[in-house]
Short mmCIF file of C-alpha atoms in Angstrom, two decimals:
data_model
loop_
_atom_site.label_atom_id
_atom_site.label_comp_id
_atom_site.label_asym_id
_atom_site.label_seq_id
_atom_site.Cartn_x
_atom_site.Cartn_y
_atom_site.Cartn_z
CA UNK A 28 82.83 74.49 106.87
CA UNK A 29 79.44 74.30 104.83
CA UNK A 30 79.20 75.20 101.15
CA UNK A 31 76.85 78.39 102.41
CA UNK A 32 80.37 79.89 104.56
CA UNK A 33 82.39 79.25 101.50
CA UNK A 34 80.53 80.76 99.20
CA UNK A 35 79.83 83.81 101.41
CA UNK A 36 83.63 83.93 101.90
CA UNK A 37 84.83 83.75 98.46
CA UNK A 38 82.15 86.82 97.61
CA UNK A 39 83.55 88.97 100.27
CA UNK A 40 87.25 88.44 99.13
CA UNK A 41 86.17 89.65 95.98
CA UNK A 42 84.98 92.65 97.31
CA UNK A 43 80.95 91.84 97.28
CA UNK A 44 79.41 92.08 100.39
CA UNK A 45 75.91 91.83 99.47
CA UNK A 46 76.60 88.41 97.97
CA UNK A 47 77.83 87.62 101.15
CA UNK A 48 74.72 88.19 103.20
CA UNK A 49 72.49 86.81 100.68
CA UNK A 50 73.79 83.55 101.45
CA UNK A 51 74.13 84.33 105.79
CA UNK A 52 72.15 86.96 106.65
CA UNK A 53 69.71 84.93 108.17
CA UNK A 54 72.11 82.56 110.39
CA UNK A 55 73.57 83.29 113.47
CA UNK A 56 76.01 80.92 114.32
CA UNK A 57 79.69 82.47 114.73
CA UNK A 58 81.50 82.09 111.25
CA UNK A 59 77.81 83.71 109.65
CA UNK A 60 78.12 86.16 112.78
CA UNK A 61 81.33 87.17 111.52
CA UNK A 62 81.27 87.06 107.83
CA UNK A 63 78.08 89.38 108.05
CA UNK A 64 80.11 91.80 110.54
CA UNK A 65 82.93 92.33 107.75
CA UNK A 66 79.89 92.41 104.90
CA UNK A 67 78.67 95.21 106.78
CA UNK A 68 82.16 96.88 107.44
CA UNK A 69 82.28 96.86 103.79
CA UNK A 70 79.31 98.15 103.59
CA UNK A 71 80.13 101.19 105.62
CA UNK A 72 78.29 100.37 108.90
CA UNK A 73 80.99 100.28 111.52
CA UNK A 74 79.08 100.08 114.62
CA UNK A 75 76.74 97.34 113.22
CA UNK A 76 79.82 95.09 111.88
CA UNK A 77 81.65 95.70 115.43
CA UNK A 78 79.21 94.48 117.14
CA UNK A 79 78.81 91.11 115.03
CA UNK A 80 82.30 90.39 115.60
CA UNK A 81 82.52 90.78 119.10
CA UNK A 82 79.37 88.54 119.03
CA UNK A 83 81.41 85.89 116.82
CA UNK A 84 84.19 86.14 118.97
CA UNK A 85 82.35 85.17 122.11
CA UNK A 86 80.29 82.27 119.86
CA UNK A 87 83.59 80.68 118.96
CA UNK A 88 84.43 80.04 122.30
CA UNK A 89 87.99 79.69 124.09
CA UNK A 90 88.82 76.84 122.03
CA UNK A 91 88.37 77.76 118.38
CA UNK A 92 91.46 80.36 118.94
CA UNK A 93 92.21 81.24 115.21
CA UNK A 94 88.66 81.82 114.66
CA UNK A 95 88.59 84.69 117.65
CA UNK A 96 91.71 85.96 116.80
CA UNK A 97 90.51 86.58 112.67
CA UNK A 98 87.79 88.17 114.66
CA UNK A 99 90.20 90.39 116.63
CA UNK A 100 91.67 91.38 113.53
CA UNK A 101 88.78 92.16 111.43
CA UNK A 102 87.93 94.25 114.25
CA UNK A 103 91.17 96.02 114.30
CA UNK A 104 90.32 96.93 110.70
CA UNK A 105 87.48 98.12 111.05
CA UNK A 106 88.57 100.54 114.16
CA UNK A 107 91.46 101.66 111.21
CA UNK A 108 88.75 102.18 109.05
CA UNK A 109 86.85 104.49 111.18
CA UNK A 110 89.77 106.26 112.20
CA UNK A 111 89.85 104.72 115.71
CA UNK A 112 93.40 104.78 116.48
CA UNK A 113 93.82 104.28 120.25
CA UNK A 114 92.28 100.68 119.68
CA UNK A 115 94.11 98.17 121.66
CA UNK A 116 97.28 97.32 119.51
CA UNK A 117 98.10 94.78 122.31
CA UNK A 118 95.13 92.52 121.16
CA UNK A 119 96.16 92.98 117.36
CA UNK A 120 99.62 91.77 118.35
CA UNK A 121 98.32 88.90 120.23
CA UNK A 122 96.01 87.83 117.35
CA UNK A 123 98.84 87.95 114.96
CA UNK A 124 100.62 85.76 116.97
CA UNK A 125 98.48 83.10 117.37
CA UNK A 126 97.63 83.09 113.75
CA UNK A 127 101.15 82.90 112.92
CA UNK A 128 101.69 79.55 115.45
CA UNK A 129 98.52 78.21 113.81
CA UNK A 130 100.12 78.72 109.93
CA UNK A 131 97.64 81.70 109.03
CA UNK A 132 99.90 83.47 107.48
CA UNK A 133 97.93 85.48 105.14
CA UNK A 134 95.70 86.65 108.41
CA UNK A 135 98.95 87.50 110.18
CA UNK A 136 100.53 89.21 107.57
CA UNK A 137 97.25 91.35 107.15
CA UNK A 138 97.53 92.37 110.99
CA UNK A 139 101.14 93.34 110.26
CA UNK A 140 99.78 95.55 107.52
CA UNK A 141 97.11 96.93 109.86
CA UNK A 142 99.78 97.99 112.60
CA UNK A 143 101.81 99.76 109.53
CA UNK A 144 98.66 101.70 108.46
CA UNK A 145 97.83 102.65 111.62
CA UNK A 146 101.60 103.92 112.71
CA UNK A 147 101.43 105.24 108.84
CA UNK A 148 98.21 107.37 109.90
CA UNK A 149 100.13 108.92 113.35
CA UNK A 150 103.08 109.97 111.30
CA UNK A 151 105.57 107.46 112.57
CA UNK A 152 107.01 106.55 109.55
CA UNK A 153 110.02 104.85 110.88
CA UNK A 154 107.65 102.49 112.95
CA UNK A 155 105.82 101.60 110.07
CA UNK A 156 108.89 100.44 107.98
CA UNK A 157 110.20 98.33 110.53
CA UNK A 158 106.51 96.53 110.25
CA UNK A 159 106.25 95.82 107.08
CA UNK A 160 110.27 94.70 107.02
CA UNK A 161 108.67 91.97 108.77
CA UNK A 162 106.47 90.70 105.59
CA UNK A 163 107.74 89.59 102.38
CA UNK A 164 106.22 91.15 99.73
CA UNK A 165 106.21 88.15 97.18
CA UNK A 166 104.38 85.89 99.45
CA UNK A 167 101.50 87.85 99.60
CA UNK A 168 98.22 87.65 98.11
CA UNK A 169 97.85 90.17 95.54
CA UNK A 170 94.98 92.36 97.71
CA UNK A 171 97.41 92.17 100.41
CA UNK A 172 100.25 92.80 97.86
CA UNK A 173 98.25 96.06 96.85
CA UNK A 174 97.66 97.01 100.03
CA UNK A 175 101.78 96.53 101.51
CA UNK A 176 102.36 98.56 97.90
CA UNK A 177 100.31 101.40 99.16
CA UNK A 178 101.87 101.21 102.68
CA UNK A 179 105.21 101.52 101.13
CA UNK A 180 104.02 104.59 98.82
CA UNK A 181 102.35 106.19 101.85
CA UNK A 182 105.94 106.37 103.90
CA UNK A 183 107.77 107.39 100.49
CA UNK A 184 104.85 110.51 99.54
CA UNK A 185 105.65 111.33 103.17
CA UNK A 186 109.45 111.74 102.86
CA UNK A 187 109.09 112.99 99.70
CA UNK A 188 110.95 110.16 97.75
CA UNK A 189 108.60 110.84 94.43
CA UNK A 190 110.01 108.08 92.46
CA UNK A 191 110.21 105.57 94.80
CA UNK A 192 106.31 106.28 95.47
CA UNK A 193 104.83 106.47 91.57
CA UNK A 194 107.42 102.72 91.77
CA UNK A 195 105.35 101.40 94.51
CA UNK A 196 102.26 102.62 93.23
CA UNK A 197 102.27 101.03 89.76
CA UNK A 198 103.32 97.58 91.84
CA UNK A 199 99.83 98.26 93.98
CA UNK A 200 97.86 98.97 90.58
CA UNK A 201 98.87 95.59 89.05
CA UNK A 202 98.25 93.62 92.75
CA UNK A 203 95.14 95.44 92.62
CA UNK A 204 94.28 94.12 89.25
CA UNK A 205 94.64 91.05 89.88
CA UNK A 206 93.15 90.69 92.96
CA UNK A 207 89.73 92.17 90.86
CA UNK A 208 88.55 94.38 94.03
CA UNK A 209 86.87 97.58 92.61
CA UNK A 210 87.63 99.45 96.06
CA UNK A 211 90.93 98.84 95.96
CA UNK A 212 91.70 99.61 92.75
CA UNK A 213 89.45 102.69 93.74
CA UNK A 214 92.10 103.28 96.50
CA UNK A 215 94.84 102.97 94.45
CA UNK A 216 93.91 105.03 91.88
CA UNK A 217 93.41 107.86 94.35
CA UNK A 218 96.80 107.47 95.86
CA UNK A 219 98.08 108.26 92.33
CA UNK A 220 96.45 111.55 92.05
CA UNK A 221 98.73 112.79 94.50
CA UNK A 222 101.88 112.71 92.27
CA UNK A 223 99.76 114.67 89.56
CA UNK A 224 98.33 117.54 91.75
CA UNK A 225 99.90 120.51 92.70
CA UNK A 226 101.16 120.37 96.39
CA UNK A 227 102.79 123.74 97.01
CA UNK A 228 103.19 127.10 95.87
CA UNK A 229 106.46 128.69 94.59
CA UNK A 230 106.84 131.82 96.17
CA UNK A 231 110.04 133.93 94.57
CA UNK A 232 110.92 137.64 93.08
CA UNK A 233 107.69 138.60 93.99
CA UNK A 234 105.86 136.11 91.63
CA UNK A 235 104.12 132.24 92.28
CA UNK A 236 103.58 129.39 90.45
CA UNK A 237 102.26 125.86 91.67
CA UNK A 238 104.71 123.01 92.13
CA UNK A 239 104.04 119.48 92.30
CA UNK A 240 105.67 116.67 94.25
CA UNK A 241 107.96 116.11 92.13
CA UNK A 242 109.31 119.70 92.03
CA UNK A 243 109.15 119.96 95.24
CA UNK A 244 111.59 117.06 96.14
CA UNK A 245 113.81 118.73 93.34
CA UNK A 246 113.14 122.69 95.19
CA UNK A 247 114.25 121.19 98.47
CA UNK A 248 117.26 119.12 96.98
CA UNK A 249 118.69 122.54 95.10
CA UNK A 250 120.89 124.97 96.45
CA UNK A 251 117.98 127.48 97.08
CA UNK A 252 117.36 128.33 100.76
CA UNK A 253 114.04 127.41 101.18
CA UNK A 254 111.17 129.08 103.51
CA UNK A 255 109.15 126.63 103.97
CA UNK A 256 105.75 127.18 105.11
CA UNK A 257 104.23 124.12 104.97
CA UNK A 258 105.98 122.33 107.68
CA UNK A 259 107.52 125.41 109.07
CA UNK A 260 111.42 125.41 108.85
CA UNK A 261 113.82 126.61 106.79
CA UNK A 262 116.00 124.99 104.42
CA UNK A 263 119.29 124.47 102.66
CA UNK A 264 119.60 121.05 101.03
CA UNK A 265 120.05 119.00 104.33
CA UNK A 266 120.41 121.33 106.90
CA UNK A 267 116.97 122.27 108.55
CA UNK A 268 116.17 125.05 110.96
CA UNK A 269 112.58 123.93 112.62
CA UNK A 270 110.81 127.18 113.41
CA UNK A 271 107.81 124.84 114.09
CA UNK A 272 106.96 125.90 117.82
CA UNK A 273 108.02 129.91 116.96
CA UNK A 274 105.75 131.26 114.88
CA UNK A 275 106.89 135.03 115.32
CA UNK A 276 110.04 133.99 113.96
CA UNK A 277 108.64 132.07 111.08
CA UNK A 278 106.68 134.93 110.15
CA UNK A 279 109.65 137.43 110.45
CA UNK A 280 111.49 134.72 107.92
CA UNK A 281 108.60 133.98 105.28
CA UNK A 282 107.99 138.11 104.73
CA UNK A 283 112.10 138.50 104.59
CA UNK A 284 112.03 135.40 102.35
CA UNK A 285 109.07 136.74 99.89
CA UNK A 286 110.94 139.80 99.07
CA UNK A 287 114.27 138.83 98.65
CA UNK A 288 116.07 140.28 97.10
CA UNK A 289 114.47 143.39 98.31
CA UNK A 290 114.38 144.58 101.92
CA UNK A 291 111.05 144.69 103.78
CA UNK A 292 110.10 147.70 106.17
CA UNK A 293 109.99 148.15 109.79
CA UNK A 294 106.42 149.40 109.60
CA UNK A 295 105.28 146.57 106.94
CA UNK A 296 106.98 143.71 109.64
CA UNK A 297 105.15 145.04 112.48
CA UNK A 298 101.98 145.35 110.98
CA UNK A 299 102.29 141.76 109.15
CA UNK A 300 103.75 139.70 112.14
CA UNK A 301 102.23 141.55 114.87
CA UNK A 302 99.01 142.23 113.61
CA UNK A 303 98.53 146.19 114.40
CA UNK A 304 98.04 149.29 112.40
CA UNK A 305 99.16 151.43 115.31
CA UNK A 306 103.23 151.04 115.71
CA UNK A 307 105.13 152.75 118.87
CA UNK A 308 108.60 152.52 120.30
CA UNK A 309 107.48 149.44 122.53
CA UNK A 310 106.73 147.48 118.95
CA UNK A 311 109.90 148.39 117.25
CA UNK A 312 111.68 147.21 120.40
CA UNK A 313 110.05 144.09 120.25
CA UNK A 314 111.02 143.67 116.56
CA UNK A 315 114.69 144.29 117.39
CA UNK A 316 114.29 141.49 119.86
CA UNK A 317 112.58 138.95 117.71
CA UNK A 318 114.55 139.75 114.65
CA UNK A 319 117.96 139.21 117.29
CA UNK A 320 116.60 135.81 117.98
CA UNK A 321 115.81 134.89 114.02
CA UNK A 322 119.45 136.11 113.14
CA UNK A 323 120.35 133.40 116.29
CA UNK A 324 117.96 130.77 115.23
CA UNK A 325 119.24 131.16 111.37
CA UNK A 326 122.55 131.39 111.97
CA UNK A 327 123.73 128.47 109.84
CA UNK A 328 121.98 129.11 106.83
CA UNK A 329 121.74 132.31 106.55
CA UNK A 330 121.94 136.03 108.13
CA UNK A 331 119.50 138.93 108.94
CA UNK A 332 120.68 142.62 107.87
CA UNK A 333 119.11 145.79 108.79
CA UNK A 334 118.85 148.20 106.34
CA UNK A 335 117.84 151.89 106.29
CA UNK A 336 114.43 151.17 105.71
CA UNK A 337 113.93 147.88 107.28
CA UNK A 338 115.46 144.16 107.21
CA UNK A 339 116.45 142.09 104.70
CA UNK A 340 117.46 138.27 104.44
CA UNK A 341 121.29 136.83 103.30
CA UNK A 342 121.72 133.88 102.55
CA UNK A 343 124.94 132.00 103.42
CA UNK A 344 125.63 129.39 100.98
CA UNK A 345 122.40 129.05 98.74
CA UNK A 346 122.27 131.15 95.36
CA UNK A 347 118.79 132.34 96.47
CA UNK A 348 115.75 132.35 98.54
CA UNK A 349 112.37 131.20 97.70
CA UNK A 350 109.41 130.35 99.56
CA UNK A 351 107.42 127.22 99.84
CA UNK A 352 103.65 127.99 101.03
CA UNK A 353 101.10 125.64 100.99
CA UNK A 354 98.48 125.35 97.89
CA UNK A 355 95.80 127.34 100.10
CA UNK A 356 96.68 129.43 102.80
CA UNK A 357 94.27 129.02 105.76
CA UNK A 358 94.55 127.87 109.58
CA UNK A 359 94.49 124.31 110.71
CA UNK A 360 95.56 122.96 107.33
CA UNK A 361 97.12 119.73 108.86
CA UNK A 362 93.86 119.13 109.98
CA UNK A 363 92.08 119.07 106.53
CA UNK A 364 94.92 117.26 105.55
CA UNK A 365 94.04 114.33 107.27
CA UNK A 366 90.69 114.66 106.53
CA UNK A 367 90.84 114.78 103.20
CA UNK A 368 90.81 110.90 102.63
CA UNK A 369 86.86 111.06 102.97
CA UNK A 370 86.96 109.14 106.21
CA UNK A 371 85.41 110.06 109.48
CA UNK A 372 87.31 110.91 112.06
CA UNK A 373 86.93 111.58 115.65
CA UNK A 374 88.35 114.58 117.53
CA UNK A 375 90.72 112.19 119.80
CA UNK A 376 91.59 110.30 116.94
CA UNK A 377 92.92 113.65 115.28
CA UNK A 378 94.38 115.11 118.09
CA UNK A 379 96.59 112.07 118.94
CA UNK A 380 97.51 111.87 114.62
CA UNK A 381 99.13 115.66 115.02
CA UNK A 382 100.05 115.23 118.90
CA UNK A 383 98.16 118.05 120.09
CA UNK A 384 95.92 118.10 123.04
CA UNK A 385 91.87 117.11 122.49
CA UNK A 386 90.64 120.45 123.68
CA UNK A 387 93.12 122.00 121.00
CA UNK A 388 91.60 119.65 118.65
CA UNK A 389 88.34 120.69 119.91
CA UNK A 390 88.78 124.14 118.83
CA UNK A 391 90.40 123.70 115.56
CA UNK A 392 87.41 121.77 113.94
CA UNK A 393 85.02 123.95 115.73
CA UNK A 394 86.61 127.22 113.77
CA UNK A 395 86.61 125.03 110.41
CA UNK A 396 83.04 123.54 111.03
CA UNK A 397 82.29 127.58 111.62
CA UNK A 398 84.05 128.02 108.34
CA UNK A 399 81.98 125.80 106.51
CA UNK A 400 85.01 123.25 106.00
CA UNK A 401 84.34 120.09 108.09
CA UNK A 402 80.98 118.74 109.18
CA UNK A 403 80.12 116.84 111.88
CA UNK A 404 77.70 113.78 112.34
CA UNK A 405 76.90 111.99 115.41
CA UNK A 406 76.97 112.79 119.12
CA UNK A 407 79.07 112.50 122.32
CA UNK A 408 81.74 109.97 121.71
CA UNK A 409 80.00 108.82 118.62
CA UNK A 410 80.56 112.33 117.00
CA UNK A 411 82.73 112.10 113.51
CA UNK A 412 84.32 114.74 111.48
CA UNK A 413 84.57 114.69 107.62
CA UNK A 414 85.59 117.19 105.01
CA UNK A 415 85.07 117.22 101.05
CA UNK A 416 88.61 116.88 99.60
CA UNK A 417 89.78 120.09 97.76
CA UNK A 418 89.63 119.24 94.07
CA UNK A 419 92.90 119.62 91.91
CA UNK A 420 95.03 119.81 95.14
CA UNK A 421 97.03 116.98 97.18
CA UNK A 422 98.24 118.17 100.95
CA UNK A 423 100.83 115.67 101.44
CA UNK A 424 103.12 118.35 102.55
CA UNK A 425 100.78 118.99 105.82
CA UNK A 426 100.27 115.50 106.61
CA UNK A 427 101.99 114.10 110.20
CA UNK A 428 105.83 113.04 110.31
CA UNK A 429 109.08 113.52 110.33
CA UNK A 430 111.20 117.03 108.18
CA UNK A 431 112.03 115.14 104.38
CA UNK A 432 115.93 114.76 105.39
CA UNK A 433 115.45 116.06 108.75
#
């Protein structure tokens, strides 16, 4: 390797990319081919850097198989990067391997981290553990030592396990340090405004107040039986009623659960959950049916009583009932969710994140881009979606995965 590749190397491990191509932009043989692709990934120009690679790859030829399969890899991370999740994962796993046969360890334990962040991304938290069991933290380099600390914080923010996060955070901010990479420590120092922004609202007696993470994990480990609006279920401690696919019912519960103590009217229920000024007989009916079916569904935790005037909720065990509603109210707030970490992402990539069908996902960014929320760029299957984040607010509560203690 010539002093020109080293040199262009060592500047884009320390995070300087135009360094890099000042000493290769001009050559096109494969290692220049594919240390200007990742200058350019770092750079922000996906499709250019792509391309390079794949152009390395095929220089390298069948022979050189570590180079192609750093190649592979570096490609893999850039598809992460631009939210391309339905990349091949077979050609990432192959890579890995045949780094790992060759002794690239570092490159095989940064394709190990790429399959966590990507399972991190879809929600499948459990997944993503069991891939980064397979690296040992002390052998890594310290930017890959950031980067399997911010893995590890991601899963913990997700389950709620607050301490465990801010732990795994300050062990990315000092890997981060020392590996001297200003978008890291960039990243990083996002990830930590998370733990100091309100999440949720604390809906109870008629009053709110914003809660963050930290209270939350404390709200959900209480006796209170908690209405939970942001992932749609109902709580006490760790038994969990998903009303997740039954919105009726959730709706019934979060108005019973807002005025508890207090009862809530027939009229005020079927205007609220059914959307109409205009009651009749068939609408009452139809409240005495869905109201049977949230006394069913609620059973264990807690009991439905009707009143002169309406409904009202009892709780079985827990001392009381509050509510837990998301820090802005609005539709298709899992989607902003996910893009509120400034990247672009595609429809599909979206849709397969929160499981729900393209055309769904289709429809939801349409109605925000109509609400001034997201904005696309680009067109046909080049089209992206980005939102600003909302300032002063984290939405780790609407983010994909698994009930905390579900």
């Amino acid at each position: 390797m010539d002093a020109l590749i080293s040199a262009a190397g060592r500047a884009l491990s320390a995070g300087d990319p135009l360094g890099a191509l000042n000493r290769v932009a001009l050559r096109d043989d494969a290692p220049a081919l594919a240390l200007r692709g990742i200058a350019m990934a770092q750079l922000g120009d996906f499709a250019r850097a792509r391309l390079l690679l794949q152009r390395a790859a095929r220089a390298f030829g069948t022979r050189e198989e570590m180079a192609r399969a750093r190649c592979i890899v570096a490609e893999a991370e850039i598809a992460l990067a631009s939210r391309v999740l339905a990349w091949p994962t077979k050609r990432l796993d192959s890579a890995r391997a045949t780094l790992e046969s060759h002794g690239d360890l570092t490159n095989a334990a940064h394709a190990r981290s790429l399959e966590a962040r990507r399972l991190l991304l879809l929600g499948r938290l459990g997944q993503a553990e069991h891939a980064l069991a397979q690296l040992e933290p002390s052998a890594l380099p310290p930017a890959l030592g950031a980067v399997h600390a911010l893995i590890v914080a991601g899963i913990a923010l997700r389950r709620l396990h607050t301490e465990a996060a801010r732990a795994a955070l300050k062990r990315a901010e000092r890997s981060a340090r020392l590996a001297g990479v200003p978008a890291l420590m960039a990243e990083v120092e996002s990830a930590c405004l998370a733990l100091d922004a309100p999440a949720a609202r604390l809906v109870e007696h008629g009053r709110e107040r914003p809660l963050l993470l930290p209270e939350v994990e404390a709200l959900l480990a209480s006796k209170s039986l908690v209405i939970d609006a942001c992932r749609h279920a109902v709580r006490d401690g760790d038994d969990v009623v998903s009303l997740t696919t039954r919105p009726v019912l959730f709706a019934l519960a979060r108005l019973l659960g807002e005025a508890w103590p207090a009862d809530v009217s027939r009229d005020a229920l079927i205007a609220r959950v059914f959307r109409t000024r205009f009651a009749d007989e068939s609408h009452r009916i139809r409240l005495r049916v869905e109201l049977g079916r949230l006394r069913t569904a609620l059973a264990p935790l807690a009991g439905v009583r009707a009143t002169p005037r309406g409904y009202m909720l009892e709780p079985g065990a827990a001392s009381e009932v509050v509510v837990l509603a998301r820090p802005i109210e609005g539709k298709h707030g899992e989607v902003l969710a996910l893009l509120s970490d400034g990247e672009p992402w595609s429809s599909s990539a979206l849709a397969m994140a929160l499981g729900v069908s393209q055309r769904s996902m289709q429809r939801a960014l349409e109605f925000l881009a109509d609400a001034g929320k997201v904005q696309p760029f680009g067109r046909g299957r080049a089209r992206r979606w980005i939102a600003p984040s909302v300032p002063g607010f984290t939405t780790t509560l609407l983010l994909p995965g698994p009930l905390p203690g579900a």
